[in-house]
Amino acid sequence: TCKTSRIKLMNMWTSRCFHHTVVVKTRAPCSLFTAREFTSVSEPDVTSRRTRRPKAADIAAKLRREKEKKTVEVPASPVQRRVSELKQFTQQLQSVHPNVFAKALFRSIIYQDQHLIAINKPYGVPVYNAGGIRNSIAESLPVLAQIISSMQRGAPLHLCYTLEKDTTGVLLLARTEEAYERMQSLIKSHQMERKYMAVSVGVPVPSEGVIDIPIIEKEITGTQHHFKMGLSPLYRLTEEGDGLTKVRAHRQAHSAVTQYKVLDSNSGCSLVELQPVSGVKHQLRVHMALALACPILGDHKYAHWNKLAPQKLPEGVLRRLGLEQSKTRYLPLHLHVRQIVVPGVKGHGDLIVSCPLPKYFITTLKRLQISLPEKP
């Protein structure tokens, strides 16, 4: 009996030791798990197998960390910082919701009465919608009208004229059909004055004058097939080269007249006041680049005639602007509607609306050491 009891005790002791050894061996690989995770592995159930959904607080924290990471990333060199500044102008208003964009237009109002509204058109925003563009001024007018009328259904707004996507400055909106028709009549009869400010690459000679050369759309063939507006002169040099002879006007050419005046110049660039008498597509850009051989700074379309490429700038200008030639494609077009003058009616004086220069325009003038224009 004693012998039998010893055998049973030995078997119990052996089984307990063996069981203890197994537990240790099976838990060892799971030493990296927490207690909660280990329990779920050893005792699985239905609820533990469900996927944990991310909470709103977790998502918000993740987005906050990503935003902070982007904020911390500062370009290393001065050139990279300058390029980063220029990139922001083309992206800041195209990434927002259309309603937010309409509110930005509302904040840019610089004049309004019962007939007209004037806004300071931002850079990089088209007046009319184009392919791949999220926000345009024309599509935002219904929301803008609601904001102006305190979220009530207001009268529709009408664009009095258009500006190019990269042109900044005064843009007039009519609040009534009558005001719109009157503005169209003034524009067609050349009674409304528009004064532009432009930074040119080069110094126009003479420093003041009138450009009267028709403009026509031309096809550019070659590896980069495209269309551009070009000059269609009414005069050409004689064969002897000592005089001019008149040629027949092209039937598709448009009469184009521009008054210009150099306000200041330095570092191979100039600040020029432009006043278009007519209103032809790309008129100011074509007359500056092709008639005066002084293209507008940032005008990559008309900087070259036979190709599409970033504007090539002299070394001195690049140093002043803090750029390399390979980064000039980020330069914005330096063309700004500074002031408009609308003739008064019924004994009222003229309506004069002025608009401040955009920040990048002022920065360029300071870098080139060109005097800022007087306040109109």
PDB file of N, CA and C in Angstrom, residues 88-174:
ATOM      1  N   GLN A  88       2.395  79.327 -53.184  1.00  0.00           N
ATOM      2  CA  GLN A  88       1.180  79.505 -52.392  1.00  0.00           C
ATOM      3  C   GLN A  88       0.140  80.335 -53.120  1.00  0.00           C
ATOM      4  N   PHE A  89       0.561  81.255 -53.997  1.00  0.00           N
ATOM      5  CA  PHE A  89      -0.391  82.129 -54.665  1.00  0.00           C
ATOM      6  C   PHE A  89      -1.319  81.352 -55.592  1.00  0.00           C
ATOM      7  N   THR A  90      -0.835  80.284 -56.201  1.00  0.00           N
ATOM      8  CA  THR A  90      -1.657  79.529 -57.133  1.00  0.00           C
ATOM      9  C   THR A  90      -2.489  78.457 -56.456  1.00  0.00           C
ATOM     10  N   GLN A  91      -2.248  78.198 -55.175  1.00  0.00           N
ATOM     11  CA  GLN A  91      -2.929  77.089 -54.511  1.00  0.00           C
ATOM     12  C   GLN A  91      -3.902  77.522 -53.430  1.00  0.00           C
ATOM     13  N   GLN A  92      -3.759  78.739 -52.910  1.00  0.00           N
ATOM     14  CA  GLN A  92      -4.479  79.088 -51.697  1.00  0.00           C
ATOM     15  C   GLN A  92      -5.993  79.136 -51.878  1.00  0.00           C
ATOM     16  N   LEU A  93      -6.509  79.555 -53.036  1.00  0.00           N
ATOM     17  CA  LEU A  93      -7.954  79.682 -53.205  1.00  0.00           C
ATOM     18  C   LEU A  93      -8.560  78.582 -54.070  1.00  0.00           C
ATOM     19  N   GLN A  94      -7.751  77.648 -54.540  1.00  0.00           N
ATOM     20  CA  GLN A  94      -8.292  76.561 -55.347  1.00  0.00           C
ATOM     21  C   GLN A  94      -8.506  75.297 -54.533  1.00  0.00           C
ATOM     22  N   SER A  95      -8.136  75.321 -53.262  1.00  0.00           N
ATOM     23  CA  SER A  95      -8.282  74.135 -52.426  1.00  0.00           C
ATOM     24  C   SER A  95      -9.403  74.276 -51.406  1.00  0.00           C
ATOM     25  N   VAL A  96     -10.138  75.385 -51.473  1.00  0.00           N
ATOM     26  CA  VAL A  96     -11.190  75.618 -50.485  1.00  0.00           C
ATOM     27  C   VAL A  96     -12.555  75.287 -51.074  1.00  0.00           C
ATOM     28  N   HIS A  97     -13.535  75.139 -50.196  1.00  0.00           N
ATOM     29  CA  HIS A  97     -14.914  74.877 -50.612  1.00  0.00           C
ATOM     30  C   HIS A  97     -15.470  76.120 -51.329  1.00  0.00           C
ATOM     31  N   PRO A  98     -16.342  75.934 -52.340  1.00  0.00           N
ATOM     32  CA  PRO A  98     -16.905  77.090 -53.060  1.00  0.00           C
ATOM     33  C   PRO A  98     -17.560  78.131 -52.158  1.00  0.00           C
ATOM     34  N   ASN A  99     -18.209  77.691 -51.082  1.00  0.00           N
ATOM     35  CA  ASN A  99     -18.819  78.665 -50.161  1.00  0.00           C
ATOM     36  C   ASN A  99     -17.764  79.482 -49.427  1.00  0.00           C
ATOM     37  N   VAL A 100     -16.664  78.831 -49.075  1.00  0.00           N
ATOM     38  CA  VAL A 100     -15.556  79.546 -48.437  1.00  0.00           C
ATOM     39  C   VAL A 100     -14.941  80.534 -49.429  1.00  0.00           C
ATOM     40  N   PHE A 101     -14.857  80.128 -50.684  1.00  0.00           N
ATOM     41  CA  PHE A 101     -14.332  81.003 -51.726  1.00  0.00           C
ATOM     42  C   PHE A 101     -15.215  82.235 -51.893  1.00  0.00           C
ATOM     43  N   ALA A 102     -16.544  82.037 -51.869  1.00  0.00           N
ATOM     44  CA  ALA A 102     -17.472  83.165 -51.983  1.00  0.00           C
ATOM     45  C   ALA A 102     -17.312  84.131 -50.817  1.00  0.00           C
ATOM     46  N   LYS A 103     -17.064  83.600 -49.624  1.00  0.00           N
ATOM     47  CA  LYS A 103     -16.835  84.465 -48.458  1.00  0.00           C
ATOM     48  C   LYS A 103     -15.538  85.265 -48.627  1.00  0.00           C
ATOM     49  N   ALA A 104     -14.533  84.636 -49.239  1.00  0.00           N
ATOM     50  CA  ALA A 104     -13.277  85.353 -49.498  1.00  0.00           C
ATOM     51  C   ALA A 104     -13.509  86.502 -50.479  1.00  0.00           C
ATOM     52  N   LEU A 105     -14.356  86.285 -51.485  1.00  0.00           N
ATOM     53  CA  LEU A 105     -14.695  87.359 -52.423  1.00  0.00           C
ATOM     54  C   LEU A 105     -15.441  88.484 -51.702  1.00  0.00           C
ATOM     55  N   PHE A 106     -16.315  88.113 -50.782  1.00  0.00           N
ATOM     56  CA  PHE A 106     -17.058  89.123 -50.024  1.00  0.00           C
ATOM     57  C   PHE A 106     -16.096  89.997 -49.218  1.00  0.00           C
ATOM     58  N   ARG A 107     -15.083  89.381 -48.630  1.00  0.00           N
ATOM     59  CA  ARG A 107     -14.105  90.152 -47.853  1.00  0.00           C
ATOM     60  C   ARG A 107     -13.219  91.017 -48.752  1.00  0.00           C
ATOM     61  N   SER A 108     -13.167  90.696 -50.058  1.00  0.00           N
ATOM     62  CA  SER A 108     -12.326  91.457 -50.978  1.00  0.00           C
ATOM     63  C   SER A 108     -13.064  92.633 -51.620  1.00  0.00           C
ATOM     64  N   ILE A 109     -14.313  92.894 -51.211  1.00  0.00           N
ATOM     65  CA  ILE A 109     -15.065  94.029 -51.753  1.00  0.00           C
ATOM     66  C   ILE A 109     -14.394  95.336 -51.319  1.00  0.00           C
ATOM     67  N   ILE A 110     -14.105  96.196 -52.296  1.00  0.00           N
ATOM     68  CA  ILE A 110     -13.447  97.469 -51.999  1.00  0.00           C
ATOM     69  C   ILE A 110     -14.369  98.661 -52.251  1.00  0.00           C
ATOM     70  N   TYR A 111     -15.528  98.409 -52.872  1.00  0.00           N
ATOM     71  CA  TYR A 111     -16.503  99.486 -53.082  1.00  0.00           C
ATOM     72  C   TYR A 111     -17.848  98.863 -53.406  1.00  0.00           C
ATOM     73  N   GLN A 112     -18.928  99.514 -52.933  1.00  0.00           N
ATOM     74  CA  GLN A 112     -20.265  99.099 -53.331  1.00  0.00           C
ATOM     75  C   GLN A 112     -21.262 100.230 -53.122  1.00  0.00           C
ATOM     76  N   ASP A 113     -22.223 100.317 -54.031  1.00  0.00           N
ATOM     77  CA  ASP A 113     -23.365 101.197 -53.887  1.00  0.00           C
ATOM     78  C   ASP A 113     -24.586 100.438 -54.404  1.00  0.00           C
ATOM     79  N   GLN A 114     -25.682 101.145 -54.666  1.00  0.00           N
ATOM     80  CA  GLN A 114     -26.895 100.461 -55.086  1.00  0.00           C
ATOM     81  C   GLN A 114     -26.830  99.946 -56.518  1.00  0.00           C
ATOM     82  N   HIS A 115     -25.819 100.362 -57.271  1.00  0.00           N
ATOM     83  CA  HIS A 115     -25.699  99.961 -58.671  1.00  0.00           C
ATOM     84  C   HIS A 115     -24.514  99.028 -58.943  1.00  0.00           C
ATOM     85  N   LEU A 116     -23.380  99.294 -58.299  1.00  0.00           N
ATOM     86  CA  LEU A 116     -22.141  98.578 -58.629  1.00  0.00           C
ATOM     87  C   LEU A 116     -21.457  98.043 -57.377  1.00  0.00           C
ATOM     88  N   ILE A 117     -20.682  96.981 -57.584  1.00  0.00           N
ATOM     89  CA  ILE A 117     -19.798  96.413 -56.564  1.00  0.00           C
ATOM     90  C   ILE A 117     -18.426  96.215 -57.207  1.00  0.00           C
ATOM     91  N   ALA A 118     -17.380  96.591 -56.497  1.00  0.00           N
ATOM     92  CA  ALA A 118     -16.011  96.379 -56.985  1.00  0.00           C
ATOM     93  C   ALA A 118     -15.290  95.452 -56.025  1.00  0.00           C
ATOM     94  N   ILE A 119     -14.674  94.399 -56.563  1.00  0.00           N
ATOM     95  CA  ILE A 119     -13.900  93.473 -55.749  1.00  0.00           C
ATOM     96  C   ILE A 119     -12.439  93.518 -56.184  1.00  0.00           C
ATOM     97  N   ASN A 120     -11.582  93.155 -55.270  1.00  0.00           N
ATOM     98  CA  ASN A 120     -10.156  93.031 -55.563  1.00  0.00           C
ATOM     99  C   ASN A 120      -9.908  91.593 -56.001  1.00  0.00           C
ATOM    100  N   LYS A 121      -9.857  91.374 -57.296  1.00  0.00           N
ATOM    101  CA  LYS A 121      -9.727  90.013 -57.819  1.00  0.00           C
ATOM    102  C   LYS A 121      -8.390  89.405 -57.407  1.00  0.00           C
ATOM    103  N   PRO A 122      -8.430  88.227 -56.788  1.00  0.00           N
ATOM    104  CA  PRO A 122      -7.179  87.592 -56.359  1.00  0.00           C
ATOM    105  C   PRO A 122      -6.442  86.934 -57.521  1.00  0.00           C
ATOM    106  N   TYR A 123      -5.176  86.647 -57.286  1.00  0.00           N
ATOM    107  CA  TYR A 123      -4.333  86.009 -58.306  1.00  0.00           C
ATOM    108  C   TYR A 123      -4.713  84.540 -58.483  1.00  0.00           C
ATOM    109  N   GLY A 124      -4.620  84.048 -59.719  1.00  0.00           N
ATOM    110  CA  GLY A 124      -4.794  82.627 -60.009  1.00  0.00           C
ATOM    111  C   GLY A 124      -6.223  82.139 -60.038  1.00  0.00           C
ATOM    112  N   VAL A 125      -7.193  83.042 -59.980  1.00  0.00           N
ATOM    113  CA  VAL A 125      -8.596  82.650 -59.988  1.00  0.00           C
ATOM    114  C   VAL A 125      -9.229  83.107 -61.299  1.00  0.00           C
ATOM    115  N   PRO A 126      -9.794  82.184 -62.086  1.00  0.00           N
ATOM    116  CA  PRO A 126     -10.409  82.586 -63.353  1.00  0.00           C
ATOM    117  C   PRO A 126     -11.759  83.263 -63.130  1.00  0.00           C
ATOM    118  N   VAL A 127     -12.114  84.149 -64.039  1.00  0.00           N
ATOM    119  CA  VAL A 127     -13.438  84.773 -63.962  1.00  0.00           C
ATOM    120  C   VAL A 127     -14.503  83.758 -64.342  1.00  0.00           C
ATOM    121  N   TYR A 128     -14.221  82.986 -65.387  1.00  0.00           N
ATOM    122  CA  TYR A 128     -15.149  81.937 -65.813  1.00  0.00           C
ATOM    123  C   TYR A 128     -14.495  80.570 -65.610  1.00  0.00           C
ATOM    124  N   ASN A 129     -15.322  79.575 -65.444  1.00  0.00           N
ATOM    125  CA  ASN A 129     -14.826  78.232 -65.151  1.00  0.00           C
ATOM    126  C   ASN A 129     -14.048  77.668 -66.329  1.00  0.00           C
ATOM    127  N   ALA A 130     -12.990  76.939 -66.011  1.00  0.00           N
ATOM    128  CA  ALA A 130     -12.164  76.276 -67.025  1.00  0.00           C
ATOM    129  C   ALA A 130     -11.868  74.867 -66.547  1.00  0.00           C
ATOM    130  N   GLY A 131     -11.382  74.048 -67.456  1.00  0.00           N
ATOM    131  CA  GLY A 131     -11.111  72.661 -67.124  1.00  0.00           C
ATOM    132  C   GLY A 131     -10.105  72.505 -66.005  1.00  0.00           C
ATOM    133  N   GLY A 132     -10.447  71.672 -65.005  1.00  0.00           N
ATOM    134  CA  GLY A 132      -9.542  71.398 -63.910  1.00  0.00           C
ATOM    135  C   GLY A 132      -9.510  72.462 -62.827  1.00  0.00           C
ATOM    136  N   ILE A 133     -10.331  73.516 -62.963  1.00  0.00           N
ATOM    137  CA  ILE A 133     -10.373  74.591 -61.980  1.00  0.00           C
ATOM    138  C   ILE A 133     -11.596  74.400 -61.091  1.00  0.00           C
ATOM    139  N   ARG A 134     -11.383  74.442 -59.785  1.00  0.00           N
ATOM    140  CA  ARG A 134     -12.484  74.191 -58.864  1.00  0.00           C
ATOM    141  C   ARG A 134     -13.356  75.425 -58.660  1.00  0.00           C
ATOM    142  N   ASN A 135     -12.719  76.580 -58.464  1.00  0.00           N
ATOM    143  CA  ASN A 135     -13.457  77.793 -58.140  1.00  0.00           C
ATOM    144  C   ASN A 135     -13.282  78.852 -59.217  1.00  0.00           C
ATOM    145  N   SER A 136     -14.369  79.512 -59.576  1.00  0.00           N
ATOM    146  CA  SER A 136     -14.337  80.643 -60.490  1.00  0.00           C
ATOM    147  C   SER A 136     -15.268  81.715 -59.951  1.00  0.00           C
ATOM    148  N   ILE A 137     -15.042  82.953 -60.367  1.00  0.00           N
ATOM    149  CA  ILE A 137     -15.839  84.057 -59.854  1.00  0.00           C
ATOM    150  C   ILE A 137     -17.273  83.978 -60.367  1.00  0.00           C
ATOM    151  N   ALA A 138     -17.456  83.646 -61.645  1.00  0.00           N
ATOM    152  CA  ALA A 138     -18.803  83.597 -62.214  1.00  0.00           C
ATOM    153  C   ALA A 138     -19.687  82.594 -61.477  1.00  0.00           C
ATOM    154  N   GLU A 139     -19.148  81.415 -61.161  1.00  0.00           N
ATOM    155  CA  GLU A 139     -19.947  80.390 -60.485  1.00  0.00           C
ATOM    156  C   GLU A 139     -20.212  80.733 -59.021  1.00  0.00           C
ATOM    157  N   SER A 140     -19.428  81.646 -58.457  1.00  0.00           N
ATOM    158  CA  SER A 140     -19.607  82.020 -57.052  1.00  0.00           C
ATOM    159  C   SER A 140     -20.557  83.208 -56.873  1.00  0.00           C
ATOM    160  N   LEU A 141     -20.997  83.823 -57.961  1.00  0.00           N
ATOM    161  CA  LEU A 141     -21.833  85.018 -57.851  1.00  0.00           C
ATOM    162  C   LEU A 141     -23.160  84.774 -57.132  1.00  0.00           C
ATOM    163  N   PRO A 142     -23.874  83.652 -57.368  1.00  0.00           N
ATOM    164  CA  PRO A 142     -25.125  83.438 -56.611  1.00  0.00           C
ATOM    165  C   PRO A 142     -24.923  83.389 -55.100  1.00  0.00           C
ATOM    166  N   VAL A 143     -23.871  82.708 -54.652  1.00  0.00           N
ATOM    167  CA  VAL A 143     -23.591  82.645 -53.212  1.00  0.00           C
ATOM    168  C   VAL A 143     -23.152  84.014 -52.702  1.00  0.00           C
ATOM    169  N   LEU A 144     -22.348  84.714 -53.487  1.00  0.00           N
ATOM    170  CA  LEU A 144     -21.902  86.052 -53.099  1.00  0.00           C
ATOM    171  C   LEU A 144     -23.088  86.997 -52.961  1.00  0.00           C
ATOM    172  N   ALA A 145     -24.064  86.890 -53.870  1.00  0.00           N
ATOM    173  CA  ALA A 145     -25.265  87.732 -53.794  1.00  0.00           C
ATOM    174  C   ALA A 145     -26.042  87.457 -52.505  1.00  0.00           C
ATOM    175  N   GLN A 146     -26.108  86.195 -52.096  1.00  0.00           N
ATOM    176  CA  GLN A 146     -26.789  85.854 -50.850  1.00  0.00           C
ATOM    177  C   GLN A 146     -26.068  86.430 -49.639  1.00  0.00           C
ATOM    178  N   ILE A 147     -24.744  86.354 -49.646  1.00  0.00           N
ATOM    179  CA  ILE A 147     -23.970  86.889 -48.526  1.00  0.00           C
ATOM    180  C   ILE A 147     -24.163  88.398 -48.420  1.00  0.00           C
ATOM    181  N   ILE A 148     -24.150  89.084 -49.570  1.00  0.00           N
ATOM    182  CA  ILE A 148     -24.312  90.538 -49.567  1.00  0.00           C
ATOM    183  C   ILE A 148     -25.693  90.937 -49.047  1.00  0.00           C
ATOM    184  N   SER A 149     -26.717  90.156 -49.389  1.00  0.00           N
ATOM    185  CA  SER A 149     -28.086  90.467 -48.958  1.00  0.00           C
ATOM    186  C   SER A 149     -28.442  89.777 -47.647  1.00  0.00           C
ATOM    187  N   SER A 150     -27.428  89.484 -46.824  1.00  0.00           N
ATOM    188  CA  SER A 150     -27.621  88.862 -45.495  1.00  0.00           C
ATOM    189  C   SER A 150     -28.356  87.528 -45.591  1.00  0.00           C
ATOM    190  N   MET A 151     -27.873  86.682 -46.483  1.00  0.00           N
ATOM    191  CA  MET A 151     -28.358  85.316 -46.672  1.00  0.00           C
ATOM    192  C   MET A 151     -29.800  85.265 -47.192  1.00  0.00           C
ATOM    193  N   GLN A 152     -30.329  86.393 -47.656  1.00  0.00           N
ATOM    194  CA  GLN A 152     -31.612  86.379 -48.348  1.00  0.00           C
ATOM    195  C   GLN A 152     -31.352  86.206 -49.835  1.00  0.00           C
ATOM    196  N   ARG A 153     -32.397  85.852 -50.547  1.00  0.00           N
ATOM    197  CA  ARG A 153     -32.233  85.679 -51.982  1.00  0.00           C
ATOM    198  C   ARG A 153     -32.120  87.045 -52.637  1.00  0.00           C
ATOM    199  N   GLY A 154     -30.908  87.454 -52.960  1.00  0.00           N
ATOM    200  CA  GLY A 154     -30.681  88.774 -53.531  1.00  0.00           C
ATOM    201  C   GLY A 154     -30.755  88.764 -55.040  1.00  0.00           C
ATOM    202  N   ALA A 155     -30.744  89.959 -55.610  1.00  0.00           N
ATOM    203  CA  ALA A 155     -30.761  90.100 -57.061  1.00  0.00           C
ATOM    204  C   ALA A 155     -29.465  89.534 -57.640  1.00  0.00           C
ATOM    205  N   PRO A 156     -29.530  88.928 -58.819  1.00  0.00           N
ATOM    206  CA  PRO A 156     -28.308  88.355 -59.409  1.00  0.00           C
ATOM    207  C   PRO A 156     -27.277  89.430 -59.745  1.00  0.00           C
ATOM    208  N   LEU A 157     -26.020  89.056 -59.623  1.00  0.00           N
ATOM    209  CA  LEU A 157     -24.916  89.949 -59.956  1.00  0.00           C
ATOM    210  C   LEU A 157     -24.437  89.665 -61.381  1.00  0.00           C
ATOM    211  N   HIS A 158     -23.942  90.721 -62.043  1.00  0.00           N
ATOM    212  CA  HIS A 158     -23.504  90.598 -63.436  1.00  0.00           C
ATOM    213  C   HIS A 158     -22.057  91.079 -63.562  1.00  0.00           C
ATOM    214  N   LEU A 159     -21.235  90.303 -64.238  1.00  0.00           N
ATOM    215  CA  LEU A 159     -19.853  90.692 -64.503  1.00  0.00           C
ATOM    216  C   LEU A 159     -19.827  91.768 -65.584  1.00  0.00           C
ATOM    217  N   CYS A 160     -19.226  92.908 -65.283  1.00  0.00           N
ATOM    218  CA  CYS A 160     -19.173  94.005 -66.256  1.00  0.00           C
ATOM    219  C   CYS A 160     -18.112  93.775 -67.327  1.00  0.00           C
ATOM    220  N   TYR A 161     -17.043  93.117 -66.975  1.00  0.00           N
ATOM    221  CA  TYR A 161     -15.984  92.778 -67.924  1.00  0.00           C
ATOM    222  C   TYR A 161     -15.215  91.611 -67.328  1.00  0.00           C
ATOM    223  N   THR A 162     -14.285  91.094 -68.077  1.00  0.00           N
ATOM    224  CA  THR A 162     -13.519  89.943 -67.604  1.00  0.00           C
ATOM    225  C   THR A 162     -12.048  90.305 -67.455  1.00  0.00           C
ATOM    226  N   LEU A 163     -11.374  89.556 -66.615  1.00  0.00           N
ATOM    227  CA  LEU A 163      -9.923  89.667 -66.447  1.00  0.00           C
ATOM    228  C   LEU A 163      -9.313  88.285 -66.602  1.00  0.00           C
ATOM    229  N   GLU A 164      -8.058  88.253 -67.013  1.00  0.00           N
ATOM    230  CA  GLU A 164      -7.373  86.973 -67.155  1.00  0.00           C
ATOM    231  C   GLU A 164      -7.147  86.338 -65.786  1.00  0.00           C
ATOM    232  N   LYS A 165      -6.978  85.037 -65.788  1.00  0.00           N
ATOM    233  CA  LYS A 165      -6.850  84.281 -64.543  1.00  0.00           C
ATOM    234  C   LYS A 165      -5.745  84.814 -63.642  1.00  0.00           C
ATOM    235  N   ASP A 166      -4.625  85.184 -64.204  1.00  0.00           N
ATOM    236  CA  ASP A 166      -3.476  85.596 -63.409  1.00  0.00           C
ATOM    237  C   ASP A 166      -3.367  87.105 -63.236  1.00  0.00           C
ATOM    238  N   THR A 167      -4.370  87.849 -63.691  1.00  0.00           N
ATOM    239  CA  THR A 167      -4.402  89.299 -63.489  1.00  0.00           C
ATOM    240  C   THR A 167      -5.154  89.613 -62.205  1.00  0.00           C
ATOM    241  N   THR A 168      -4.650  90.566 -61.443  1.00  0.00           N
ATOM    242  CA  THR A 168      -5.280  90.956 -60.180  1.00  0.00           C
ATOM    243  C   THR A 168      -5.866  92.361 -60.316  1.00  0.00           C
ATOM    244  N   GLY A 169      -6.652  92.759 -59.298  1.00  0.00           N
ATOM    245  CA  GLY A 169      -7.111  94.143 -59.253  1.00  0.00           C
ATOM    246  C   GLY A 169      -8.608  94.319 -59.352  1.00  0.00           C
ATOM    247  N   VAL A 170      -9.018  95.527 -59.726  1.00  0.00           N
ATOM    248  CA  VAL A 170     -10.424  95.935 -59.695  1.00  0.00           C
ATOM    249  C   VAL A 170     -11.251  95.163 -60.723  1.00  0.00           C
ATOM    250  N   LEU A 171     -12.319  94.530 -60.222  1.00  0.00           N
ATOM    251  CA  LEU A 171     -13.283  93.849 -61.092  1.00  0.00           C
ATOM    252  C   LEU A 171     -14.672  94.335 -60.699  1.00  0.00           C
ATOM    253  N   LEU A 172     -15.405  94.881 -61.666  1.00  0.00           N
ATOM    254  CA  LEU A 172     -16.712  95.469 -61.396  1.00  0.00           C
ATOM    255  C   LEU A 172     -17.840  94.469 -61.608  1.00  0.00           C
ATOM    256  N   LEU A 173     -18.808  94.508 -60.683  1.00  0.00           N
ATOM    257  CA  LEU A 173     -20.024  93.712 -60.778  1.00  0.00           C
ATOM    258  C   LEU A 173     -21.215  94.657 -60.745  1.00  0.00           C
ATOM    259  N   ALA A 174     -22.186  94.422 -61.631  1.00  0.00           N
ATOM    260  CA  ALA A 174     -23.401  95.234 -61.649  1.00  0.00           C
ATOM    261  C   ALA A 174     -24.486  94.553 -60.832  1.00  0.00           C
TER     262      ALA A 174
END
